[in-house]
mmCIF file of C-alpha atoms and ligand atoms in Angstrom:
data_model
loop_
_atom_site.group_PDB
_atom_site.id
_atom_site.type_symbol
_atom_site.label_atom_id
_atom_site.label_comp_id
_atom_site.label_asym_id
_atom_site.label_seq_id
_atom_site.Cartn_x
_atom_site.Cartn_y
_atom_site.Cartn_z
ATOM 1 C CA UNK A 1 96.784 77.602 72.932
ATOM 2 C CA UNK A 2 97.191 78.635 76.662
ATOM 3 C CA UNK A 3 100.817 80.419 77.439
ATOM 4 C CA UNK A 4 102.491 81.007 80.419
ATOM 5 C CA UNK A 5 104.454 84.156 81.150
ATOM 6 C CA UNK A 6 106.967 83.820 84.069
ATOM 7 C CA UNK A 7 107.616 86.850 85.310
ATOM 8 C CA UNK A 8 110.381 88.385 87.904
ATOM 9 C CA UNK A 9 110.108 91.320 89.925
ATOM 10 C CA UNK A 10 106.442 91.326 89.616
ATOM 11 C CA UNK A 11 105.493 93.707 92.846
ATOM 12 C CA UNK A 12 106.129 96.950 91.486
ATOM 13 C CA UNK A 13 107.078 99.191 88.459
ATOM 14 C CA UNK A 14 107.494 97.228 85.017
ATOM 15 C CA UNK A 15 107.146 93.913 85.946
ATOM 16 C CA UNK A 16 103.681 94.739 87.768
ATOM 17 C CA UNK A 17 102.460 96.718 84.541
ATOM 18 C CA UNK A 18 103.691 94.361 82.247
ATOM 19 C CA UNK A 19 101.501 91.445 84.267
ATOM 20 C CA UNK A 20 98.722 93.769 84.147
ATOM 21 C CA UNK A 21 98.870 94.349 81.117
ATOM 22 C CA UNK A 22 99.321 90.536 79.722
ATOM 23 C CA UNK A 23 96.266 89.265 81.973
ATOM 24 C CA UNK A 24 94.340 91.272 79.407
ATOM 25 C CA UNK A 25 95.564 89.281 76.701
ATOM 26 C CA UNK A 26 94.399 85.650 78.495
ATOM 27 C CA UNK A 27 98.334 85.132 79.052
ATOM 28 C CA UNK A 28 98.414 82.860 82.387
ATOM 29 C CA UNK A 29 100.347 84.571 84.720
ATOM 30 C CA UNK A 30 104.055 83.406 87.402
ATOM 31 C CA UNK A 31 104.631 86.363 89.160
ATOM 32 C CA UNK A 32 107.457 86.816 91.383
ATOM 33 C CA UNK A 33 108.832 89.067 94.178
ATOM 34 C CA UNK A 34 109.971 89.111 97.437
ATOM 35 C CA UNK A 35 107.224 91.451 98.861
ATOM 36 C CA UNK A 36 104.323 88.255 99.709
ATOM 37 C CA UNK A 37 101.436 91.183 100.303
ATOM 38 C CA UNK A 38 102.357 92.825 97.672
ATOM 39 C CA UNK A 39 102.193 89.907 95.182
ATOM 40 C CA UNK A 40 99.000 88.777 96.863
ATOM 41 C CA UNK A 41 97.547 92.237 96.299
ATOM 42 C CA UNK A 42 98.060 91.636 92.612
ATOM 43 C CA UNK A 43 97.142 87.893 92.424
ATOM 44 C CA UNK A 44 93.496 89.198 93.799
ATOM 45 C CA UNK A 45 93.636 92.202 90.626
ATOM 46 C CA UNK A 46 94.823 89.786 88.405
ATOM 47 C CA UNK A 47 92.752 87.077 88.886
ATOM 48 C CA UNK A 48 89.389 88.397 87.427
ATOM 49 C CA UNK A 49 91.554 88.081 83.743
ATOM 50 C CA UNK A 50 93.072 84.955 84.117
ATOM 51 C CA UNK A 51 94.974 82.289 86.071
ATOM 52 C CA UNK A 52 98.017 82.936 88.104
ATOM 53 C CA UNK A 53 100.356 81.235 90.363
ATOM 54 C CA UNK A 54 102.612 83.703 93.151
ATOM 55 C CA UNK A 55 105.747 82.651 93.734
ATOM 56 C CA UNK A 56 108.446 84.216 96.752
ATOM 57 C CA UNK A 57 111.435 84.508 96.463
ATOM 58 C CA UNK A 58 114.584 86.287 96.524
ATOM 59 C CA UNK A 59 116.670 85.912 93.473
ATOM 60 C CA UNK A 60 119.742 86.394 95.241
ATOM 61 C CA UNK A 61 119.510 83.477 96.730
ATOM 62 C CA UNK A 62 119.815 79.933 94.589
ATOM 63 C CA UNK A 63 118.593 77.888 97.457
ATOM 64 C CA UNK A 64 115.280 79.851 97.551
ATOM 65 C CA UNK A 65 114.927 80.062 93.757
ATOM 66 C CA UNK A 66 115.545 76.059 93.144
ATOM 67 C CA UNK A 67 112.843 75.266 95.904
ATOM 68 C CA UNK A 68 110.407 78.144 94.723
ATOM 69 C CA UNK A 69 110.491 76.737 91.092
ATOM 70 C CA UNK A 70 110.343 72.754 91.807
ATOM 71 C CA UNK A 71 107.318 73.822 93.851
ATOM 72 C CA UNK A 72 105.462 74.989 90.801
ATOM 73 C CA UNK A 73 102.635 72.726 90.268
ATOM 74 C CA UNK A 74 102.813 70.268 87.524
ATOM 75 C CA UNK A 75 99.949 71.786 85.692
ATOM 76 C CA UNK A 76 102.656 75.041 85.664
ATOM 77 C CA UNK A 77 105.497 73.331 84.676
ATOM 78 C CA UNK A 78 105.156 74.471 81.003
ATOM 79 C CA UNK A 79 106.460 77.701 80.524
ATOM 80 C CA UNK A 80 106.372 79.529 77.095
ATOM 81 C CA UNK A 81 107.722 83.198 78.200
ATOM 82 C CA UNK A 82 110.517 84.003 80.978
ATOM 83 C CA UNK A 83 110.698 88.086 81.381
ATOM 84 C CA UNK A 84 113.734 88.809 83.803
ATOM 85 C CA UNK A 85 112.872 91.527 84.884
ATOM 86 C CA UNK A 86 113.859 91.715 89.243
ATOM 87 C CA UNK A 87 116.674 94.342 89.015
ATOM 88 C CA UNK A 88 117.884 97.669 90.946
ATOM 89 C CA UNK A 89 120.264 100.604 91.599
ATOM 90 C CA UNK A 90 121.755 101.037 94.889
ATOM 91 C CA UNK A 91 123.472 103.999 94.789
ATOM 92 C CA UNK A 92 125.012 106.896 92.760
ATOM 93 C CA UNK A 93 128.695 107.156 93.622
ATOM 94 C CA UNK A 94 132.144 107.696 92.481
ATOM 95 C CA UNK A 95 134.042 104.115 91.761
ATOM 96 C CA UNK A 96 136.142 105.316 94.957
ATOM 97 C CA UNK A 97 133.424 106.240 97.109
ATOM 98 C CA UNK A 98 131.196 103.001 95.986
ATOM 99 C CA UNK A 99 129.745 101.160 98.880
ATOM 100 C CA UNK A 100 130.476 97.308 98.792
ATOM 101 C CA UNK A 101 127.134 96.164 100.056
ATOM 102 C CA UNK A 102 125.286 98.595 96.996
ATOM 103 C CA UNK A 103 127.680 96.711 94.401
ATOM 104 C CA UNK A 104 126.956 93.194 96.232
ATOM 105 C CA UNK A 105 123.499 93.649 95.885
ATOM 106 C CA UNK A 106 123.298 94.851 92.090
ATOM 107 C CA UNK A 107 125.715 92.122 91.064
ATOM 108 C CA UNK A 108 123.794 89.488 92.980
ATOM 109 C CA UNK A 109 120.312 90.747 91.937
ATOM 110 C CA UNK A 110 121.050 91.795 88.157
ATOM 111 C CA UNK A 111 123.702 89.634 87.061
ATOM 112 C CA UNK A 112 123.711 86.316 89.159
ATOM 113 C CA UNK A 113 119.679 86.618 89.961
ATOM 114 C CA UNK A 114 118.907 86.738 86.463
ATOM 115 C CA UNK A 115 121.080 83.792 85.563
ATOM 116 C CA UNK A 116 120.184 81.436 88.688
ATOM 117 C CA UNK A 117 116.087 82.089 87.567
ATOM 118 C CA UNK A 118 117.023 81.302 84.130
ATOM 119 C CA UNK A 119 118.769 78.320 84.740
ATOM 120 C CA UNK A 120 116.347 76.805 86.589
ATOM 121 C CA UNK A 121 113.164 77.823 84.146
ATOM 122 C CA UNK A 122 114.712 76.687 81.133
ATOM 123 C CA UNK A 123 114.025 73.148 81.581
ATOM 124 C CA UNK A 124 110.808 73.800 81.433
ATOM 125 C CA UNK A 125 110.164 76.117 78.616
ATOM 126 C CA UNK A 126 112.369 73.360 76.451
ATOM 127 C CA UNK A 127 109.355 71.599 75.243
ATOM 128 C CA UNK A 128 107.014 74.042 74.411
ATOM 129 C CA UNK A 129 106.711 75.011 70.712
ATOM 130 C CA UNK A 130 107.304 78.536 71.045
ATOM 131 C CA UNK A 131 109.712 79.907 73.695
ATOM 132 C CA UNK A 132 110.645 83.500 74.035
ATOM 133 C CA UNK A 133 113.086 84.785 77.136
ATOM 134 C CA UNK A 134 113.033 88.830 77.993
ATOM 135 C CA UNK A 135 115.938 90.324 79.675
ATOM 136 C CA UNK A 136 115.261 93.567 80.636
ATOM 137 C CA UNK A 137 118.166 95.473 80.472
ATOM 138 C CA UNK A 138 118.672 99.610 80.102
ATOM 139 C CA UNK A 139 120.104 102.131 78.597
ATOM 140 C CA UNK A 140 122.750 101.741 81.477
ATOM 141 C CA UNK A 141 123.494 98.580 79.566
ATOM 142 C CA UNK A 142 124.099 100.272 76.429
ATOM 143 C CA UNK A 143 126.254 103.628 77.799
ATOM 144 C CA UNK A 144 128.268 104.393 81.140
ATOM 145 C CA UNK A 145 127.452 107.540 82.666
ATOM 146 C CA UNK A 146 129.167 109.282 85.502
ATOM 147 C CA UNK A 147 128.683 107.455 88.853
ATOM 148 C CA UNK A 148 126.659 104.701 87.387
ATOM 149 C CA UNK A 149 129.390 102.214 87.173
ATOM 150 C CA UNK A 150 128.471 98.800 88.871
ATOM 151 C CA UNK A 151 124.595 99.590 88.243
ATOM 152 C CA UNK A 152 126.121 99.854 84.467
ATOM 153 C CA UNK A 153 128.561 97.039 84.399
ATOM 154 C CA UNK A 154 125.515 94.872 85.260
ATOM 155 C CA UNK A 155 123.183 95.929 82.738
ATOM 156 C CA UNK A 156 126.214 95.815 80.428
ATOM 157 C CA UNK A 157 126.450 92.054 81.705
ATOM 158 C CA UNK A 158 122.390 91.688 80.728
ATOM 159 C CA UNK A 159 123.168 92.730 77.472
ATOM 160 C CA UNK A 160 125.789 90.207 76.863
ATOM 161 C CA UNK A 161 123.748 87.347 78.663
ATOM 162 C CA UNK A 162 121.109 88.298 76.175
ATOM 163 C CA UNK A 163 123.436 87.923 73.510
ATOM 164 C CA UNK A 164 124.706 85.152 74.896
ATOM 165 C CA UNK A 165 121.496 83.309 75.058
ATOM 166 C CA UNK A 166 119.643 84.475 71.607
ATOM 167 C CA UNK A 167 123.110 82.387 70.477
ATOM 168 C CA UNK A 168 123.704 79.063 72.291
ATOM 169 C CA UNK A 169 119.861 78.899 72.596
ATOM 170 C CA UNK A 170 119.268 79.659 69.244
ATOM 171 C CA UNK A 171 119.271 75.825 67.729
ATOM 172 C CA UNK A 172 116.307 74.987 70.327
ATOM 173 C CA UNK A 173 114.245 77.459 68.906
ATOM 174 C CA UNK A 174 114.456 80.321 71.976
ATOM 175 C CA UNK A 175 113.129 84.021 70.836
ATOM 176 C CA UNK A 176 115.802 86.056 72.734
ATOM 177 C CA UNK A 177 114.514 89.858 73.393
ATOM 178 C CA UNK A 178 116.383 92.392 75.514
ATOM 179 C CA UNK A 179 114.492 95.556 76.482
ATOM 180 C CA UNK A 180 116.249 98.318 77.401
ATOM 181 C CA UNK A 181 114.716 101.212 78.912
ATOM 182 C CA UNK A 182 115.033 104.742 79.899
ATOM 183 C CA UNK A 183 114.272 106.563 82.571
ATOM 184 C CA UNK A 184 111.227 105.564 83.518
ATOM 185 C CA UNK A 185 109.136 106.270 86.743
ATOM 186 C CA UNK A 186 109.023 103.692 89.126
ATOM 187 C CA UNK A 187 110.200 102.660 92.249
ATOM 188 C CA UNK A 188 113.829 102.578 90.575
ATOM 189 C CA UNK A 189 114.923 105.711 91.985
ATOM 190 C CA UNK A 190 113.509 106.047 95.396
ATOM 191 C CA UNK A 191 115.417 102.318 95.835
ATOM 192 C CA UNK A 192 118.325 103.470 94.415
ATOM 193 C CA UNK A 193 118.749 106.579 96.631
ATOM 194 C CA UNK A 194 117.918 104.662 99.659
ATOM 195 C CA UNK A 195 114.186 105.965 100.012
ATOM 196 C CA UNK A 196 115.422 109.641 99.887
ATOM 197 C CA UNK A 197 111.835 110.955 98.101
ATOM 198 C CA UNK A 198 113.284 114.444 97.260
ATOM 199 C CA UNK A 199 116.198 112.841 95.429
ATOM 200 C CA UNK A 200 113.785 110.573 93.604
ATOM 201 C CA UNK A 201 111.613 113.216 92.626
ATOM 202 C CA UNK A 202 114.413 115.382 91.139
ATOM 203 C CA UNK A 203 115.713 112.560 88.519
ATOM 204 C CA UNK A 204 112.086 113.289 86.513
ATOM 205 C CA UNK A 205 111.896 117.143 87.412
ATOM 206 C CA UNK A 206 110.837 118.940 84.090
ATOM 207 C CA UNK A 207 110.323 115.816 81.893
ATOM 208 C CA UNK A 208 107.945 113.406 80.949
ATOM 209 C CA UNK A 209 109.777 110.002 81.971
ATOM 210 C CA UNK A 210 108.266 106.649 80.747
ATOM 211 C CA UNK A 211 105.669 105.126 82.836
ATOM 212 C CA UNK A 212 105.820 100.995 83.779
ATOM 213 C CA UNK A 213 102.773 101.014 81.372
ATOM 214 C CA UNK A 214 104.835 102.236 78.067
ATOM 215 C CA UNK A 215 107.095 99.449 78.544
ATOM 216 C CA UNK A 216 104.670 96.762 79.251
ATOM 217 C CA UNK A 217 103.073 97.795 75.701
ATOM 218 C CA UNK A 218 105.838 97.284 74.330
ATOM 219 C CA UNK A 219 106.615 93.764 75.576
ATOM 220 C CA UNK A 220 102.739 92.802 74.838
ATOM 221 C CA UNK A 221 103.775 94.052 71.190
ATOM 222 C CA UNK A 222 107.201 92.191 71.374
ATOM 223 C CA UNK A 223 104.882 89.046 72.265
ATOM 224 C CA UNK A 224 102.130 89.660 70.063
ATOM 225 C CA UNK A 225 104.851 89.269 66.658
ATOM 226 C CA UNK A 226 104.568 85.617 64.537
ATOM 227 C CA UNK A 227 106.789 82.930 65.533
ATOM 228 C CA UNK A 228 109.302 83.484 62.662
ATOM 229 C CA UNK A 229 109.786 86.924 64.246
ATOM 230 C CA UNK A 230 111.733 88.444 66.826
ATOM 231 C CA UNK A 231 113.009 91.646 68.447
ATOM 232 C CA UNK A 232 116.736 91.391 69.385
ATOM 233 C CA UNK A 233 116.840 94.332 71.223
ATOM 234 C CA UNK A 234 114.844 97.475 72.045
ATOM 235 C CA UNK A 235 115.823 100.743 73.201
ATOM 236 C CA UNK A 236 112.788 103.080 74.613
ATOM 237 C CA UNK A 237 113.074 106.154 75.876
ATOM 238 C CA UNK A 238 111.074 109.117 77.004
ATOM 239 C CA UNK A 239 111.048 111.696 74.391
ATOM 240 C CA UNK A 240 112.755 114.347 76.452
ATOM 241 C CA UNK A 241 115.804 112.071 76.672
ATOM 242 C CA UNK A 242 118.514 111.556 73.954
ATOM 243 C CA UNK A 243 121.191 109.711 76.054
ATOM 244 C CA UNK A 244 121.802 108.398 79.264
ATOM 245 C CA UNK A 245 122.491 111.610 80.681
ATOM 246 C CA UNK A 246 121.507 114.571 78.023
ATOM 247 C CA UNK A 247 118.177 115.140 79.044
ATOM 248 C CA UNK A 248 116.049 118.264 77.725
ATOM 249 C CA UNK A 249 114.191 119.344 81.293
ATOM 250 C CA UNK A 250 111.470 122.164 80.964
ATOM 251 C CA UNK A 251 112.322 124.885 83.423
ATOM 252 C CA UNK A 252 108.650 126.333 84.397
HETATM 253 P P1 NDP B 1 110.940 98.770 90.764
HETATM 254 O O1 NDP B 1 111.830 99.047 91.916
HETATM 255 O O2 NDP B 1 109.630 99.449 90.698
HETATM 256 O O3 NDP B 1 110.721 97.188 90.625
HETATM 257 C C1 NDP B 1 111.769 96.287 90.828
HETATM 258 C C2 NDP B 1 111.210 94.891 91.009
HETATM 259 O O4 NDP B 1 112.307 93.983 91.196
HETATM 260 C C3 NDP B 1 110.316 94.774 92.232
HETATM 261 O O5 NDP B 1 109.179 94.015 91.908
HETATM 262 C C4 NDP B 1 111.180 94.025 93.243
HETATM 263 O O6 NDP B 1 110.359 93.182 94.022
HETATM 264 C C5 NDP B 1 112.053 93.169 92.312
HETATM 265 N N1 NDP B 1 113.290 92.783 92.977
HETATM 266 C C6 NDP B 1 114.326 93.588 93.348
HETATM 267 N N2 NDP B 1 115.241 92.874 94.009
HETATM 268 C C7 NDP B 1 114.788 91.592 94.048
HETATM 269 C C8 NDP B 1 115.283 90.387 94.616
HETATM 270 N N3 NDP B 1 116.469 90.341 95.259
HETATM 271 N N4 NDP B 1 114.555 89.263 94.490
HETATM 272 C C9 NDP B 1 113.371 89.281 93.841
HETATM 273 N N5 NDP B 1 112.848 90.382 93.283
HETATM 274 C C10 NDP B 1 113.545 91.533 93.395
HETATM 275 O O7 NDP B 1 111.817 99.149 89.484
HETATM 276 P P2 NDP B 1 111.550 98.997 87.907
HETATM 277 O O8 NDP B 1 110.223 98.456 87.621
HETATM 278 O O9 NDP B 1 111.952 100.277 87.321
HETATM 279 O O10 NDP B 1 112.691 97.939 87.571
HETATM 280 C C11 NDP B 1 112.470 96.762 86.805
HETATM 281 C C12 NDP B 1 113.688 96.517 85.940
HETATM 282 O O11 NDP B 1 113.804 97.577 84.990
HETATM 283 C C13 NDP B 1 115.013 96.473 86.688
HETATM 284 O O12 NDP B 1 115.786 95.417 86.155
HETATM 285 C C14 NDP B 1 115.658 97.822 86.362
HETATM 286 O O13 NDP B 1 117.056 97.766 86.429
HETATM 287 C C15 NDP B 1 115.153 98.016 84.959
HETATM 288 N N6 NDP B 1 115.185 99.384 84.449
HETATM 289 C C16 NDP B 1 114.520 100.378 85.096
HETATM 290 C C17 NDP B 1 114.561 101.679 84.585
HETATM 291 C C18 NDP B 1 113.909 102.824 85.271
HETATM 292 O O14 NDP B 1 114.251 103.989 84.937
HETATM 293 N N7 NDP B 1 112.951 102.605 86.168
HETATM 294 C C19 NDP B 1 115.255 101.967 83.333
HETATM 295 C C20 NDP B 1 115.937 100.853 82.753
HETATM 296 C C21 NDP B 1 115.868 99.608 83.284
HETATM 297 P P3 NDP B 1 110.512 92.945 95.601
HETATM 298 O O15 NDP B 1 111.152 94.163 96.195
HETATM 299 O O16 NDP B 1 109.113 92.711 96.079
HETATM 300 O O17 NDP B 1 111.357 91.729 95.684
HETATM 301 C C1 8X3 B 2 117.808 102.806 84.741
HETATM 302 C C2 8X3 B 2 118.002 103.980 83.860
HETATM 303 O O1 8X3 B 2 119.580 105.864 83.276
HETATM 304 O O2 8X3 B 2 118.939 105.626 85.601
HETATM 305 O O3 8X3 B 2 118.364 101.655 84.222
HETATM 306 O O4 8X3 B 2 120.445 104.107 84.618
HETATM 307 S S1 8X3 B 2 119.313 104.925 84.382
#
């Protein structure tokens, strides 16, 4: 049988590799963002695998997520896998020195974007036989680490919500997964320091961080288990990196 993977965030980083990477596996594709050219751009790569449907939207913003998601055709409407995936950083500051508009933003994209897409997919992934949901949280979620508060307390908040779910979801037969990654090279950091490319570059300098692509193998594999089995939660992280913050960086 035919599934359908929704998928958030879709325009860069993870959620662009992961698509990639499930097109191979005849997985028809929802992706999501709020860069239209961008999701376009994929839709065209995509689209000599399998069958997708581009959606735009911002998740911040219920009004735009409700009308993006009852326009879904009704050949759509039957959704097997949600990945949450949208999410970002906005800054690296001291609690007191914290910007209000960084900590609006990651609370209404990570916490209340995540819930407001999930609330309004669920009705449609209640009939299908197999139905698996994939937060994707961090190792932010799992440890606090100096100046990383709200970006933390959020992915903190993921990992509840995905408890949270795999529970009160749990007697209609939902797979709950949360993925939690490490550093891995993205867009993450150049959005999180405000397109500052030297300060992006330096979070990686003299390690090998993950790439989108390691994570998206792991979701294929987190998809690919039987239906009596499922991942709870998954920490990944590049070799060179124990913690949140000890890192082992290579000085030459
Ligand atoms: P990218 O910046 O490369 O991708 C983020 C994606 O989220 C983009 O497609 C962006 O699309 C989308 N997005 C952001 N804000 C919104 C919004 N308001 N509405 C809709 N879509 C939005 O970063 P990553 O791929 O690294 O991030 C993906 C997830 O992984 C995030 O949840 C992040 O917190 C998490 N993560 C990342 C880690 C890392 O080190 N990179 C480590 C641990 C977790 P667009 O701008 O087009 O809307
Ligand atoms: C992103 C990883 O360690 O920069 O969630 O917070 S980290």
């Amino acid at each position: 049988m035919e599934k359908t993977v929704f998928i958030t965030g879709a325009t860069s980083g993870i959620g662009k590799a992961t698509a990639l990477r499930l097109a191979e596996r005849n997985y028809k594709l929802i992706i999501t963002g709020r860069r239209a050219h961008l999701l376009n751009e994929l839709e065209k790569q995509l689209r000599q695998k399998t069958r997708v449907l581009t959606l735009n939207f911002d998740v911040r913003d219920f009004k735009q997520v409700e009308k993006s998601i009852q326009s879904i055709p009704t050949e759509w409407k039957k959704i097997d896998v949600l990945i949450n995936n949208a999410g970002l950083a906005a800054g690296l500051n001291p609690i007191d020195k914290g910007d209000l508009n960084d900590w609006e933003v990651m609370i209404d994209t990570n916490i209340k974007g995540l819930l407001y897409v999930t609330k309004k997919v669920l009705p449609l992934m209640e009939q299908r036989s197999e139905k698996h949901i994939i937060n994707i949280g961090s190792i932010a979620g799992k440890e606090v680490y100096l100046n990383g508060n709200v970006y933390c307390a959020t992915k903190f908040a993921v990992d509840a919500l995905s408890k949270a779910m795999r529970i009160d979801l749990l007697e209609k037969g939902f797979k709950v997964t949360a993925v939690n990654p490490g550093m891995t090279e993205t867009e993450f950091s150049l959005i999180r320091f405000k397109g500052n490319k030297e300060q992006a570059k330096k979070v990686y300098e003299g390690i090998e961080p993950l790439k989108s692509e390691d994570i998206a193998n792991v979701i294929d594999f987190i998809l690919s288990l039987p239906s009596h089995v499922n991942i709870n939660d998954i920490t990944i992280m590049p070799t060179a990196q124990a913690t949140a913050t000890i890192v082992h960086r290579k000085t030459e």
